[in-house]
């Protein structure tokens, strides 16, 4: 067992769930045992996932091991961001105001609405004919 203090948190977005383990370190961030840039592939998704670390100015100061499952890459990037922001809040409670102002602490509740029975979609209705 390592003597490092580890901060564990869970983040969610749509149907994706991310579990982050944050500790002091050199800035190595892994998502599902891959480097975050390789996992997400594109620069915008990588930046979205690492936004809490940049907002709190902790680049190169913390290591994170993140496990994410469910959803697609966009939802997973949001879940990683949410879990990182919650772990950073545990790591240093003084950073809560900064993260809250950037809107990173709040869970985004938007998700796909379920399809209703007897209709073609969640909101769409079959064409109405009077005669």
PDB file of N, CA and C in Angstrom, residues 10-12 52 55 78 81-90 92-93 95-108:
ATOM      1  N   UNK A  10     -16.685  10.261  -7.845  1.00  0.00           N
ATOM      2  CA  UNK A  10     -17.452   9.742  -8.975  1.00  0.00           C
ATOM      3  C   UNK A  10     -18.063  10.916  -9.720  1.00  0.00           C
ATOM      4  N   UNK A  11     -18.028  10.869 -11.048  1.00  0.00           N
ATOM      5  CA  UNK A  11     -18.650  11.893 -11.873  1.00  0.00           C
ATOM      6  C   UNK A  11     -19.549  11.241 -12.903  1.00  0.00           C
ATOM      7  N   UNK A  12     -20.646  11.920 -13.246  1.00  0.00           N
ATOM      8  CA  UNK A  12     -21.580  11.355 -14.214  1.00  0.00           C
ATOM      9  C   UNK A  12     -21.978  12.392 -15.252  1.00  0.00           C
ATOM     10  N   UNK A  52     -11.065  20.901 -15.304  1.00  0.00           N
ATOM     11  CA  UNK A  52     -10.921  21.179 -13.862  1.00  0.00           C
ATOM     12  C   UNK A  52      -9.466  21.328 -13.420  1.00  0.00           C
ATOM     13  N   UNK A  55      -8.360  24.737 -14.679  1.00  0.00           N
ATOM     14  CA  UNK A  55      -9.041  25.800 -13.932  1.00  0.00           C
ATOM     15  C   UNK A  55      -8.432  25.980 -12.541  1.00  0.00           C
ATOM     16  N   UNK A  78     -17.341  14.459 -20.326  1.00  0.00           N
ATOM     17  CA  UNK A  78     -18.060  15.212 -19.309  1.00  0.00           C
ATOM     18  C   UNK A  78     -18.011  14.533 -17.947  1.00  0.00           C
ATOM     19  N   UNK A  81     -14.554  14.992 -16.472  1.00  0.00           N
ATOM     20  CA  UNK A  81     -14.438  16.363 -15.972  1.00  0.00           C
ATOM     21  C   UNK A  81     -15.141  16.505 -14.619  1.00  0.00           C
ATOM     22  N   UNK A  82     -16.339  15.960 -14.505  1.00  0.00           N
ATOM     23  CA  UNK A  82     -17.105  16.050 -13.262  1.00  0.00           C
ATOM     24  C   UNK A  82     -16.395  15.321 -12.120  1.00  0.00           C
ATOM     25  N   UNK A  83     -15.878  14.115 -12.400  1.00  0.00           N
ATOM     26  CA  UNK A  83     -15.195  13.352 -11.352  1.00  0.00           C
ATOM     27  C   UNK A  83     -13.896  14.033 -10.928  1.00  0.00           C
ATOM     28  N   UNK A  84     -13.167  14.602 -11.884  1.00  0.00           N
ATOM     29  CA  UNK A  84     -11.929  15.315 -11.546  1.00  0.00           C
ATOM     30  C   UNK A  84     -12.215  16.540 -10.682  1.00  0.00           C
ATOM     31  N   UNK A  85     -13.256  17.285 -11.019  1.00  0.00           N
ATOM     32  CA  UNK A  85     -13.569  18.492 -10.244  1.00  0.00           C
ATOM     33  C   UNK A  85     -13.974  18.128  -8.816  1.00  0.00           C
ATOM     34  N   UNK A  86     -14.703  17.029  -8.642  1.00  0.00           N
ATOM     35  CA  UNK A  86     -15.096  16.607  -7.297  1.00  0.00           C
ATOM     36  C   UNK A  86     -13.883  16.100  -6.512  1.00  0.00           C
ATOM     37  N   UNK A  87     -12.957  15.423  -7.193  1.00  0.00           N
ATOM     38  CA  UNK A  87     -11.745  14.946  -6.519  1.00  0.00           C
ATOM     39  C   UNK A  87     -10.843  16.119  -6.131  1.00  0.00           C
ATOM     40  N   UNK A  88     -10.745  17.127  -7.005  1.00  0.00           N
ATOM     41  CA  UNK A  88      -9.930  18.313  -6.711  1.00  0.00           C
ATOM     42  C   UNK A  88     -10.522  19.061  -5.521  1.00  0.00           C
ATOM     43  N   UNK A  89     -11.853  19.089  -5.429  1.00  0.00           N
ATOM     44  CA  UNK A  89     -12.509  19.735  -4.291  1.00  0.00           C
ATOM     45  C   UNK A  89     -12.136  19.033  -2.981  1.00  0.00           C
ATOM     46  N   UNK A  90     -12.060  17.701  -2.998  1.00  0.00           N
ATOM     47  CA  UNK A  90     -11.630  16.957  -1.804  1.00  0.00           C
ATOM     48  C   UNK A  90     -10.144  17.191  -1.526  1.00  0.00           C
ATOM     49  N   UNK A  92      -8.313  19.883  -2.255  1.00  0.00           N
ATOM     50  CA  UNK A  92      -8.119  21.215  -1.686  1.00  0.00           C
ATOM     51  C   UNK A  92      -9.471  21.942  -1.659  1.00  0.00           C
ATOM     52  N   UNK A  93     -10.156  21.943  -0.514  1.00  0.00           N
ATOM     53  CA  UNK A  93     -11.489  22.561  -0.420  1.00  0.00           C
ATOM     54  C   UNK A  93     -11.507  24.056  -0.766  1.00  0.00           C
ATOM     55  N   UNK A  95     -10.362  25.364  -3.354  1.00  0.00           N
ATOM     56  CA  UNK A  95     -10.549  25.505  -4.804  1.00  0.00           C
ATOM     57  C   UNK A  95     -12.011  25.372  -5.223  1.00  0.00           C
ATOM     58  N   UNK A  96     -12.898  25.070  -4.265  1.00  0.00           N
ATOM     59  CA  UNK A  96     -14.320  24.879  -4.593  1.00  0.00           C
ATOM     60  C   UNK A  96     -14.913  26.105  -5.272  1.00  0.00           C
ATOM     61  N   UNK A  97     -14.617  27.292  -4.769  1.00  0.00           N
ATOM     62  CA  UNK A  97     -15.189  28.528  -5.336  1.00  0.00           C
ATOM     63  C   UNK A  97     -14.781  28.701  -6.796  1.00  0.00           C
ATOM     64  N   UNK A  98     -13.517  28.419  -7.093  1.00  0.00           N
ATOM     65  CA  UNK A  98     -13.013  28.553  -8.466  1.00  0.00           C
ATOM     66  C   UNK A  98     -13.719  27.563  -9.395  1.00  0.00           C
ATOM     67  N   UNK A  99     -13.831  26.308  -8.936  1.00  0.00           N
ATOM     68  CA  UNK A  99     -14.474  25.271  -9.751  1.00  0.00           C
ATOM     69  C   UNK A  99     -15.971  25.537  -9.902  1.00  0.00           C
ATOM     70  N   UNK A 100     -16.603  26.014  -8.838  1.00  0.00           N
ATOM     71  CA  UNK A 100     -18.040  26.304  -8.866  1.00  0.00           C
ATOM     72  C   UNK A 100     -18.338  27.440  -9.845  1.00  0.00           C
ATOM     73  N   UNK A 101     -17.484  28.474  -9.827  1.00  0.00           N
ATOM     74  CA  UNK A 101     -17.678  29.614 -10.723  1.00  0.00           C
ATOM     75  C   UNK A 101     -17.564  29.186 -12.194  1.00  0.00           C
ATOM     76  N   UNK A 102     -16.693  28.217 -12.458  1.00  0.00           N
ATOM     77  CA  UNK A 102     -16.523  27.706 -13.823  1.00  0.00           C
ATOM     78  C   UNK A 102     -17.622  26.709 -14.190  1.00  0.00           C
ATOM     79  N   UNK A 103     -18.498  26.369 -13.225  1.00  0.00           N
ATOM     80  CA  UNK A 103     -19.607  25.457 -13.497  1.00  0.00           C
ATOM     81  C   UNK A 103     -19.211  23.999 -13.571  1.00  0.00           C
ATOM     82  N   UNK A 104     -18.124  23.627 -12.890  1.00  0.00           N
ATOM     83  CA  UNK A 104     -17.605  22.262 -12.995  1.00  0.00           C
ATOM     84  C   UNK A 104     -18.062  21.341 -11.873  1.00  0.00           C
ATOM     85  N   UNK A 105     -18.555  21.889 -10.775  1.00  0.00           N
ATOM     86  CA  UNK A 105     -18.992  21.061  -9.645  1.00  0.00           C
ATOM     87  C   UNK A 105     -20.393  20.487  -9.910  1.00  0.00           C
ATOM     88  N   UNK A 106     -21.239  21.286 -10.544  1.00  0.00           N
ATOM     89  CA  UNK A 106     -22.626  20.896 -10.771  1.00  0.00           C
ATOM     90  C   UNK A 106     -22.725  19.779 -11.807  1.00  0.00           C
ATOM     91  N   UNK A 107     -23.530  18.769 -11.498  1.00  0.00           N
ATOM     92  CA  UNK A 107     -23.745  17.668 -12.427  1.00  0.00           C
ATOM     93  C   UNK A 107     -24.712  18.143 -13.502  1.00  0.00           C
ATOM     94  N   UNK A 108     -24.393  17.887 -14.757  1.00  0.00           N
ATOM     95  CA  UNK A 108     -25.268  18.275 -15.858  1.00  0.00           C
ATOM     96  C   UNK A 108     -26.409  17.259 -15.944  1.00  0.00           C
TER      97      UNK A 108
END
